[in-house]
mmCIF file of C-alpha atoms in Angstrom:
data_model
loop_
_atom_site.group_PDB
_atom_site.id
_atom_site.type_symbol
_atom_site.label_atom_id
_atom_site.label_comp_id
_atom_site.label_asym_id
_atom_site.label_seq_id
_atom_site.Cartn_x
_atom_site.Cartn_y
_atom_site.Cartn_z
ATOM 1 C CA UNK A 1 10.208 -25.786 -45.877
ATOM 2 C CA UNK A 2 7.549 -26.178 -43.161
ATOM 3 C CA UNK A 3 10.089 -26.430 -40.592
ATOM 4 C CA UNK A 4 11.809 -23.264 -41.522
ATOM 5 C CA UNK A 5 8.514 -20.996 -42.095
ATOM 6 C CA UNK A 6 7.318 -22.811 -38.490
ATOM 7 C CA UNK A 7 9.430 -19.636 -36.535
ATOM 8 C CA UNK A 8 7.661 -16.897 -38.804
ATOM 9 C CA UNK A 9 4.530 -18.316 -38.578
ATOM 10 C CA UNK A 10 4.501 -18.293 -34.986
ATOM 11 C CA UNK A 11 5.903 -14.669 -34.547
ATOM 12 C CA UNK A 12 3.301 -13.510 -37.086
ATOM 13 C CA UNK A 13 0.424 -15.150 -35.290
ATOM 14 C CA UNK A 14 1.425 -13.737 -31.927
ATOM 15 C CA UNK A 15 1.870 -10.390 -33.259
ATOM 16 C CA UNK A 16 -1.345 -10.733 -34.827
ATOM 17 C CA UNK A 17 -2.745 -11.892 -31.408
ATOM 18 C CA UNK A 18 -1.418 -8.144 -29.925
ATOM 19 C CA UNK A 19 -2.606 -6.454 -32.129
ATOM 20 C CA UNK A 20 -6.431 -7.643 -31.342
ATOM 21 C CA UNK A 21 -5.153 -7.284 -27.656
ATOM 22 C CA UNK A 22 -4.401 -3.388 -27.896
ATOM 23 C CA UNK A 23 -7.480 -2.948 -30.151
ATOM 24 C CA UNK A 24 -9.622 -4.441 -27.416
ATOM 25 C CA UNK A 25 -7.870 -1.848 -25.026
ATOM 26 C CA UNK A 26 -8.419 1.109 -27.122
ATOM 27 C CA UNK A 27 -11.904 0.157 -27.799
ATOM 28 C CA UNK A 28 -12.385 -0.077 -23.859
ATOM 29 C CA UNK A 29 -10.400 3.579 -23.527
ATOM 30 C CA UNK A 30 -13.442 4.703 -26.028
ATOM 31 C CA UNK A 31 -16.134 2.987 -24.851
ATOM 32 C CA UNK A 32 -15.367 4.691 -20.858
ATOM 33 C CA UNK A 33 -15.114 8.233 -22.268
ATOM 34 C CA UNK A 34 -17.864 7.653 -24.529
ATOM 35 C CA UNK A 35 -20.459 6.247 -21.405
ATOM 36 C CA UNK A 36 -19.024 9.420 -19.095
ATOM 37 C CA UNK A 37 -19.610 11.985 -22.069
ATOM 38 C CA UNK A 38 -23.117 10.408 -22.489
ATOM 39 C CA UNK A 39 -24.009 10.938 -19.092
ATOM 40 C CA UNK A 40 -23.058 14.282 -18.439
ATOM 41 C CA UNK A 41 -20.226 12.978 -15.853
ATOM 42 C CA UNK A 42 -17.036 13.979 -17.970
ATOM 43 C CA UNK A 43 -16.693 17.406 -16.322
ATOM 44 C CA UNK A 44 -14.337 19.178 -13.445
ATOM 45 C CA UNK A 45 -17.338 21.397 -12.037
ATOM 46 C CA UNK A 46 -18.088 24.566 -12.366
ATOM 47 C CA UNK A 47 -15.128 26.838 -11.240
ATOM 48 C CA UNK A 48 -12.474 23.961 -11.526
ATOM 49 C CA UNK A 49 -9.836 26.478 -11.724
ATOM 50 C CA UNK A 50 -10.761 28.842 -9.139
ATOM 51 C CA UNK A 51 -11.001 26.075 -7.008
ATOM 52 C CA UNK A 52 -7.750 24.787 -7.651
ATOM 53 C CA UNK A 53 -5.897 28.063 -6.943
ATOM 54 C CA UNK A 54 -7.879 28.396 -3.822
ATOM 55 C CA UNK A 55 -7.123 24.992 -2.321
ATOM 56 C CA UNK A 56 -3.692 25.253 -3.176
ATOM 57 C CA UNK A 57 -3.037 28.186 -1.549
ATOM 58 C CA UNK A 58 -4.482 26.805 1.031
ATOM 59 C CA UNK A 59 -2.373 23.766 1.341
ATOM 60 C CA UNK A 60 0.585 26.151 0.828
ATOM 61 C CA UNK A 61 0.295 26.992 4.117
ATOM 62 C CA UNK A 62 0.769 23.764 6.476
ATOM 63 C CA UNK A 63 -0.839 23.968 9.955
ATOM 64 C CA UNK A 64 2.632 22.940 11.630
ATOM 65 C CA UNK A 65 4.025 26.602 10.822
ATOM 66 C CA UNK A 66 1.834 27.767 13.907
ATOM 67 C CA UNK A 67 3.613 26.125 16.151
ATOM 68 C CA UNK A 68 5.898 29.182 15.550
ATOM 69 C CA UNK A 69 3.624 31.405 13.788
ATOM 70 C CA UNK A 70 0.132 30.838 14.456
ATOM 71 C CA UNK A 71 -1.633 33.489 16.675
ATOM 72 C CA UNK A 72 -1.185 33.411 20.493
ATOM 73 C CA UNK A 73 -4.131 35.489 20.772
ATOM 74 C CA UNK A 74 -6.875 34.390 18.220
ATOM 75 C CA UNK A 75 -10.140 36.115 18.871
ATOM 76 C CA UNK A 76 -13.687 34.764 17.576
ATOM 77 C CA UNK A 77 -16.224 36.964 17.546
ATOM 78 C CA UNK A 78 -19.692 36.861 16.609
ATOM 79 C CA UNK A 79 -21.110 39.087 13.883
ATOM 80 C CA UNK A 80 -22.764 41.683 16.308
ATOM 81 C CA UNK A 81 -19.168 41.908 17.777
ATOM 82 C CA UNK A 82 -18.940 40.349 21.016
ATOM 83 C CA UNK A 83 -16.892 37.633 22.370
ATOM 84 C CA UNK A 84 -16.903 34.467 21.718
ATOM 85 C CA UNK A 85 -13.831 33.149 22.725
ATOM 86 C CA UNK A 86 -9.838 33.218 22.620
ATOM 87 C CA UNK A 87 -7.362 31.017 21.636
ATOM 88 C CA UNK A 88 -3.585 30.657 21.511
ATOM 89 C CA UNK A 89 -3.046 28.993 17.964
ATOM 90 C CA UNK A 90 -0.017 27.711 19.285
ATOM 91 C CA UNK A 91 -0.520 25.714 22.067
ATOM 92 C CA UNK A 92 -3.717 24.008 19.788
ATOM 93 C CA UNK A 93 -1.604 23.559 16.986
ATOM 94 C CA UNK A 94 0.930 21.421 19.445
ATOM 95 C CA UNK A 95 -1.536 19.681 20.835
ATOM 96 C CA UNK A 96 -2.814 18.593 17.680
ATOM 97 C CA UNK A 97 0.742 17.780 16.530
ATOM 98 C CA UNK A 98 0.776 15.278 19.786
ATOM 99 C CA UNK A 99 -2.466 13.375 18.278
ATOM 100 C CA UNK A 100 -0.556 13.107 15.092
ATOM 101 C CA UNK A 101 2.488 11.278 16.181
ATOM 102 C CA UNK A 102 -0.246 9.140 18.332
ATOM 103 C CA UNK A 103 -2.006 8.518 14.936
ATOM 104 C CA UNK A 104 1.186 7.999 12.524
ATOM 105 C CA UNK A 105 2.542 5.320 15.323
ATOM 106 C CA UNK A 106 -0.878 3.813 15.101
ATOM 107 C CA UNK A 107 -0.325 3.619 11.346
ATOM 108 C CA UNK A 108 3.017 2.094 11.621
ATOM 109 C CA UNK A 109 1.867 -0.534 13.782
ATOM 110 C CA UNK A 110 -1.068 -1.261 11.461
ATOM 111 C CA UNK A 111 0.935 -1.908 8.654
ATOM 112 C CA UNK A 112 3.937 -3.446 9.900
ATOM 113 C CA UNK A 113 1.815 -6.125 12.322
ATOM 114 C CA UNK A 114 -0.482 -6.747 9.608
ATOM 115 C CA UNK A 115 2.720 -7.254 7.101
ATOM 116 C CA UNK A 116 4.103 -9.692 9.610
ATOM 117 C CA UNK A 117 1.253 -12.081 10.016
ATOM 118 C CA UNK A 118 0.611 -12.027 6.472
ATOM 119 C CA UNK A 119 4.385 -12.749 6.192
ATOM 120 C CA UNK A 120 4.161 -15.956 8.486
ATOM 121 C CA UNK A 121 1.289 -17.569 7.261
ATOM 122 C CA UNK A 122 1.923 -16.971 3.802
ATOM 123 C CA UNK A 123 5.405 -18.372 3.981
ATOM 124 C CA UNK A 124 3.873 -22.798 3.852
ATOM 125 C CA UNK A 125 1.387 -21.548 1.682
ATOM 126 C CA UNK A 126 3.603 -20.343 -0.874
ATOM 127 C CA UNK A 127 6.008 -23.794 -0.586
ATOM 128 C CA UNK A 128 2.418 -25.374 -1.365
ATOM 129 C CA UNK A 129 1.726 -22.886 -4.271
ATOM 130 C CA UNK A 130 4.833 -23.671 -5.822
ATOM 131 C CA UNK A 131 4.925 -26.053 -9.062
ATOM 132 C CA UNK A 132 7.935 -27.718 -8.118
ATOM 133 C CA UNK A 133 7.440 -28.098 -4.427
ATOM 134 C CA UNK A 134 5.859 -31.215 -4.921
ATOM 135 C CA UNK A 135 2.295 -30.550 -3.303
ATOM 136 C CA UNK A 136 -0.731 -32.944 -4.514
ATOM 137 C CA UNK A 137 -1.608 -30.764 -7.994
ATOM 138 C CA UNK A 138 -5.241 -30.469 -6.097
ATOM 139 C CA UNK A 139 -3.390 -29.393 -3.005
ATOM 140 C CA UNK A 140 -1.728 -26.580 -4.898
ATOM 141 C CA UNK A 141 -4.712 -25.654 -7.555
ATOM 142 C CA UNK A 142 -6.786 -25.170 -3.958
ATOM 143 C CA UNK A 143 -3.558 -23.143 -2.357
ATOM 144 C CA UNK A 144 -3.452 -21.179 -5.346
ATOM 145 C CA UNK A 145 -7.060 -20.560 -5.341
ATOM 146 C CA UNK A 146 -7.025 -18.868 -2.198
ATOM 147 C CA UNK A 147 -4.578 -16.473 -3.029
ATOM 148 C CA UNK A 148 -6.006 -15.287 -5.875
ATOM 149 C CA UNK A 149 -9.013 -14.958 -3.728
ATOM 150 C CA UNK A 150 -7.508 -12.693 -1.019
ATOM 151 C CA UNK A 151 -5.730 -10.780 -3.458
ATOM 152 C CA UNK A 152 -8.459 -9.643 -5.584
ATOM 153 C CA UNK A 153 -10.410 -8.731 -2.601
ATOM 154 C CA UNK A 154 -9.307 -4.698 -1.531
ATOM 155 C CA UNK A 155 -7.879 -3.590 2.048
ATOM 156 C CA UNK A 156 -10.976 -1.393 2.793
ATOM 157 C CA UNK A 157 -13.451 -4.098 1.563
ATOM 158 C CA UNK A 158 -11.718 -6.538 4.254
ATOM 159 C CA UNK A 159 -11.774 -3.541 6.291
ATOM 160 C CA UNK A 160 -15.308 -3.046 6.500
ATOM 161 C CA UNK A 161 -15.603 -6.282 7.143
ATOM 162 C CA UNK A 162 -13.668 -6.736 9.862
ATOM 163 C CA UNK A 163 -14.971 -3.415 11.324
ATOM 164 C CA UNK A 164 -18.403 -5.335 11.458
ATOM 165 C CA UNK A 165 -16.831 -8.355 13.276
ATOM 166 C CA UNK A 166 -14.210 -6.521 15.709
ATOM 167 C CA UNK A 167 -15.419 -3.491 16.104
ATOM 168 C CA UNK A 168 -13.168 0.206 15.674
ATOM 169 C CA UNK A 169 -9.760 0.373 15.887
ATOM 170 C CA UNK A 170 -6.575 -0.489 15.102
ATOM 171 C CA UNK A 171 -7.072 -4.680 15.074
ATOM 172 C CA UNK A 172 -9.860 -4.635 12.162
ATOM 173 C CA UNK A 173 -6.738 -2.306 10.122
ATOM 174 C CA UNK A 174 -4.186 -5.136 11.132
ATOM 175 C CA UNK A 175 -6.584 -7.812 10.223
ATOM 176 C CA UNK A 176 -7.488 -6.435 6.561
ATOM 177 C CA UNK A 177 -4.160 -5.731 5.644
ATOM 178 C CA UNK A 178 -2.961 -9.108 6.846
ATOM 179 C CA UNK A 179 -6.087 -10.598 4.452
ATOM 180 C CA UNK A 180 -5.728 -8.468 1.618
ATOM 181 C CA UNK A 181 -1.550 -9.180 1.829
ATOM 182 C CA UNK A 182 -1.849 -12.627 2.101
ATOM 183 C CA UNK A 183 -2.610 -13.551 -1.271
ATOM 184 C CA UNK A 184 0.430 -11.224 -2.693
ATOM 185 C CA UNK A 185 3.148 -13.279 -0.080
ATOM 186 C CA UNK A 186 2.145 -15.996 -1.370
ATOM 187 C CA UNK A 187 1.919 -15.299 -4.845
ATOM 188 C CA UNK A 188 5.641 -13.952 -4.533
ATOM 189 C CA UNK A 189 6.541 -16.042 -2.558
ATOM 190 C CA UNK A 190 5.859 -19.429 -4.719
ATOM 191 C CA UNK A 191 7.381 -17.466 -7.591
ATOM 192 C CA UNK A 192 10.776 -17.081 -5.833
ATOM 193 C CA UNK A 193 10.303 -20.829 -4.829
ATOM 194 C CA UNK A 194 10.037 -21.794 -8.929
ATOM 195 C CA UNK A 195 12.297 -19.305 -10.349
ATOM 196 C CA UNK A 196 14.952 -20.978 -7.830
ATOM 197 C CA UNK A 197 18.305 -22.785 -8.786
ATOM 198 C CA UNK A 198 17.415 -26.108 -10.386
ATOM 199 C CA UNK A 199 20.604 -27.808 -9.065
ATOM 200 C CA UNK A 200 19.431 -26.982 -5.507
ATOM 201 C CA UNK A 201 16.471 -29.461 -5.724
ATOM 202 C CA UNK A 202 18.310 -31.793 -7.788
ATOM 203 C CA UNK A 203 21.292 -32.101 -5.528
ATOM 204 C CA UNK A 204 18.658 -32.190 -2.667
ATOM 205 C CA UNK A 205 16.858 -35.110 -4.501
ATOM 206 C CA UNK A 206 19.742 -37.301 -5.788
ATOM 207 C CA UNK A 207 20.978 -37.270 -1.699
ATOM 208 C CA UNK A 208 17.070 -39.160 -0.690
ATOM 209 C CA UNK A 209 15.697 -35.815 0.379
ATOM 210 C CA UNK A 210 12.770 -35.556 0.248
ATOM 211 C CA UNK A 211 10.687 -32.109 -1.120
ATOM 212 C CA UNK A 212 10.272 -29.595 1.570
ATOM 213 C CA UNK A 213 14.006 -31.161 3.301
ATOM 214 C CA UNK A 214 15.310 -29.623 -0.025
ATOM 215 C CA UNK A 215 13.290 -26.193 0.207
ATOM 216 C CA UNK A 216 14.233 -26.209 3.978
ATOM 217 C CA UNK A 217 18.079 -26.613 2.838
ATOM 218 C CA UNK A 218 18.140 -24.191 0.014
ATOM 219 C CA UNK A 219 16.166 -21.764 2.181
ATOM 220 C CA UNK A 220 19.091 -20.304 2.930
ATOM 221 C CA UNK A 221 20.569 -20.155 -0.390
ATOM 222 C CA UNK A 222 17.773 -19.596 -2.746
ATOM 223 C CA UNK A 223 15.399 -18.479 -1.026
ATOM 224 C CA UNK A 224 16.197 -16.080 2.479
ATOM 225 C CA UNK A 225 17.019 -12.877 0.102
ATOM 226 C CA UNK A 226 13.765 -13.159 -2.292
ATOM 227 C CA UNK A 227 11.730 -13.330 1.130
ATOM 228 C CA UNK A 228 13.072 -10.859 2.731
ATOM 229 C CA UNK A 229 13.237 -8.448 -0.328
ATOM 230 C CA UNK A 230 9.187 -9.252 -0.858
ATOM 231 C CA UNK A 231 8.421 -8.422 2.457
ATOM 232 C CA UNK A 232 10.233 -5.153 2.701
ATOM 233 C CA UNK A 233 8.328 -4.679 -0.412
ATOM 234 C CA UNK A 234 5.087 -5.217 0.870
ATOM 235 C CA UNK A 235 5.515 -3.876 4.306
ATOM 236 C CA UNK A 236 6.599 -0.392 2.703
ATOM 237 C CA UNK A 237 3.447 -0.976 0.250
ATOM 238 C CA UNK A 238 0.834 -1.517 3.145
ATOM 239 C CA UNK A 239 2.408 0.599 5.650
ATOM 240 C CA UNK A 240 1.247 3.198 3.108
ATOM 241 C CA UNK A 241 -2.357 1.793 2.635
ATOM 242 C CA UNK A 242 -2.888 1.417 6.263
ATOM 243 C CA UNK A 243 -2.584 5.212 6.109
ATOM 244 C CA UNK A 244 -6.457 5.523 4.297
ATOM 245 C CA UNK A 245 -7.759 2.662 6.757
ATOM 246 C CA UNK A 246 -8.875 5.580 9.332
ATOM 247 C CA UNK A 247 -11.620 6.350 6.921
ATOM 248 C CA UNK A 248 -13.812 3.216 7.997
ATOM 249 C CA UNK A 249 -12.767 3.509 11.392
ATOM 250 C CA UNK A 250 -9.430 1.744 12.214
ATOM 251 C CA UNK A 251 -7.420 4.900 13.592
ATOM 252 C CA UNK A 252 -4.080 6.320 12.720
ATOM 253 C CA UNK A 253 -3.518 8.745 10.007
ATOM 254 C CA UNK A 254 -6.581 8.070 7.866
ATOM 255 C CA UNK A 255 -8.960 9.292 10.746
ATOM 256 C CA UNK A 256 -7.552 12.765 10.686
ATOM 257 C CA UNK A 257 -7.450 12.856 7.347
ATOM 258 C CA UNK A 258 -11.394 12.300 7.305
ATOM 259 C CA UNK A 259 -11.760 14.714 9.438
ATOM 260 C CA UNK A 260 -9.750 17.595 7.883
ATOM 261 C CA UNK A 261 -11.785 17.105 4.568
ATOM 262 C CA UNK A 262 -14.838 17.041 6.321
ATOM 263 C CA UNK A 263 -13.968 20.105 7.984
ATOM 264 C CA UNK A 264 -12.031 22.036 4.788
ATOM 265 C CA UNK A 265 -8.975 22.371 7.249
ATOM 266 C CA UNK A 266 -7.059 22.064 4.588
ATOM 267 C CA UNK A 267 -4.018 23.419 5.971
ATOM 268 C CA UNK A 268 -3.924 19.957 8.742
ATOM 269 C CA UNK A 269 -4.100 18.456 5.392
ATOM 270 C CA UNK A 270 -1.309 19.584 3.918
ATOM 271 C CA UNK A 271 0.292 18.954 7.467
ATOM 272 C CA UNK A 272 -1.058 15.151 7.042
ATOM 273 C CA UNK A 273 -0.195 14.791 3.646
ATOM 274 C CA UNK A 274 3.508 16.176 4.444
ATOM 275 C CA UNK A 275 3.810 13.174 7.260
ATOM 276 C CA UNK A 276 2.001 10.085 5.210
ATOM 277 C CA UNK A 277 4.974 11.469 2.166
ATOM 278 C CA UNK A 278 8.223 11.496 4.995
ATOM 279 C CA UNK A 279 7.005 8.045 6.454
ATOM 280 C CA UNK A 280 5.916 6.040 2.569
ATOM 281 C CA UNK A 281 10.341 7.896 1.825
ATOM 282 C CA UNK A 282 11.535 6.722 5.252
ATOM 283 C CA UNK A 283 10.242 3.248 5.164
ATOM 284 C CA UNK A 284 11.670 3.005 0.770
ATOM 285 C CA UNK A 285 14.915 4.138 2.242
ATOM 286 C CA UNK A 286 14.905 1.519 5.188
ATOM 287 C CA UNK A 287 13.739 -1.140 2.619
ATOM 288 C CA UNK A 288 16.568 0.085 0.043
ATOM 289 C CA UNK A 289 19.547 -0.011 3.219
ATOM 290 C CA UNK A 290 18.441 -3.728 3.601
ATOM 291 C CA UNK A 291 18.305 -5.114 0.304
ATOM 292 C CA UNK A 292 21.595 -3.502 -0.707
ATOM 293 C CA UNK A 293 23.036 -5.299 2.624
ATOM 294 C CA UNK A 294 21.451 -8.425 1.615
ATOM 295 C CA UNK A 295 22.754 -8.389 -1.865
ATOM 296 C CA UNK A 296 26.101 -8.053 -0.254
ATOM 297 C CA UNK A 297 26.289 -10.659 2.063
ATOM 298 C CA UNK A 298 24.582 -13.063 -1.010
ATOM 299 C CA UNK A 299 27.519 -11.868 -3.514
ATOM 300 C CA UNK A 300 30.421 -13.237 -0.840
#
C-alpha cells in the first residue's frame, strides 16, 4: 500500500510546493504596488493623455519624409521678425540620413563582433561546463561559476565599465556585449553538449577515446546545428542591445537616439525607431533562412 500511495504522495507534495511558489509571487505583485502607492510614485503625470496624443502625433510624422517633403526654404526668425537664418530641410534631412547608416553599420558591427568573440571563447568553456564532458567536478563548478557571473552582470553595466577602461566608442560596445554574452554561450552551449545523443559518447568511449576526442567527433553530428542555431540566436539578440549602447558612449544607433530625446526631435525618433525595428526583422529573418537550411541538411 505504501508503494502504490508513493506516486500520489509525491504529486500532492509538489503541487502543494506550487502553490506556496505562486503565493510568494502574488504576495511580491502586492507588496511592489503597495510600496509605489505608498510613496506617491504609482502615477502617469499630470496630463498623461494629452501627452500621449501629442507625442504620437509627433512620431506619426518620421523625419525621413523630408527628404521629399520637408521645406527647401525653412526660415527662422526671431520674435521681433528679423532673420535668423535659412535652411533647405532637405538637404539636412539627407545629411542626417548619411550619419544614420554610419551609426546603424556601427551597430551592426558592435553586435555581430561582440557575438563572435563571445562565440569563440565560450565554445571550451561550455565542453568544460558540461556534466558529461568529463572536466574535474571543481573544474566545471569553477567554469560554471563564471558564467553565471557574466550573465547576471547587464550589457550597460559592462559598458560603463569598459567605457572607463577604453575610452568612447565602438570597442567598449564590442567588449560589453562580448562579457555580458559570454555567460549565455556557454550556458547554451553546455546544455546542447548534455542534452546530446548518449550513443555518441558511448560509441566514442567503447573505441579508447578519450572525452573531448568524442565531443570533437560528434561535433559534427550532435553538436554543429545547436551551435550554430544559439549563436544566430544571440547575435540577433545583441545586435539589438548594442542598439541602446550609444547612451554611455559607444556610438551607433543609441547615440542618436540620446540625442533626439534630449532634444524632443521626436520625429528623428520615430525615424530611429523605424531603422532599430527593419534591422532586429532583417537579422530574425536571416537567422530563420539559416536554421531552416540547417535543419535540412541535418534531416538527410
Amino acid at each position: 500500500m505504501k508503494c502504490s500511495s508513493a506516486p500520489g504522495a509525491v504529486a500532492a507534495l509538489t503541487q502543494w510546493r506550487w502553490q506556496w511558489v505562486l503565493l510568494a509571487y502574488a504576495a511580491l505583485i502586492a507588496a511592489s504596488l503597495g510600496s509605489l502607492l505608498v510613496q506617491g510614485e504609482l502615477s502617469f503625470g499630470r496630463n498623461p493623455y494629452q501627452n500621449l496624443v501629442r507625442t504620437l502625433d509627433e512620431l506619426s510624422r518620421p523625419s525621413f519624409l523630408d527628404l521629399w517633403f520637408g521645406e527647401p526654404r525653412l526660415e527662422y526668425r526671431s520674435d521681433d521678425g528679423r532673420l535668423l537664418r535659412v535652411e533647405d530641410r532637405r538637404a539636412v534631412e539627407a545629411s542626417w540620413l548619411r550619419g544614420l547608416l554610419e551609426a546603424t553599420w556601427t551597430t551592426l558591427k558592435i553586435g555581430t563582433l561582440g557575438s563572435f568573440f563571445a562565440g569563440v571563447i565560450a565554445l571550451p568553456l561550455g565542453f568544460l561546463a558540461a556534466r558529461n564532458a568529463g572536466a574535474p567536478p571543481w573544474l566545471a563548478s569553477a567554469v560554471r561559476a563564471l558564467l553565471d557571473a557574466t550573465r547576471s552582470i547587464h550589457t550597460l553595466v559592462f559598458g560603463l565599465i569598459y567605457v572607463g577602461i577604453v575610452g568612447l566608442g565602438p570597442m567598449a560596445g564590442i567588449l560589453a556585449i562580448a562579457s555580458h554574452s559570454l555567460g549565455s554561450y556557454g550556458k547554451l552551449y553546455a546544455e546542447a553538449i548534455e542534452q546530446a545523443d548518449a550513443n555518441l559518447f558511448e560509441s566514442g568511449l567503447a573505441l579508447g577515446l578519450a572525452p573531448w576526442q568524442v565531443i570533437a567527433h560528434a561535433m559534427r553530428r550532435g553538436f554543429y546545428p545547436a551551435f550554430v542555431s544559439t549563436h544566430l540566436y544571440l547575435w540577433e539578440f545583441n545586435v539589438r542591445d548594442s542598439t541602446v549602447l550609444g547612451l554611455i558612449g559607444a556610438g551607433g544607433l543609441g547615440l542618436l537616439v540620446s540625442e533626439a530625446v534630449s532634444l524632443f526631435q521626436w520625429e528623428r525618433l520615430a525615424t530611429l525607431l523605424i531603422v532599430i525595428v527593419a534591422l532586429v526583422v532583417a537579422m530574425d529573418r536571416l537567422g530563420a533562412w539559416v536554421r531552416g537550411r540547417l535543419l535540412r541538411t541535418a534531416g538527410r
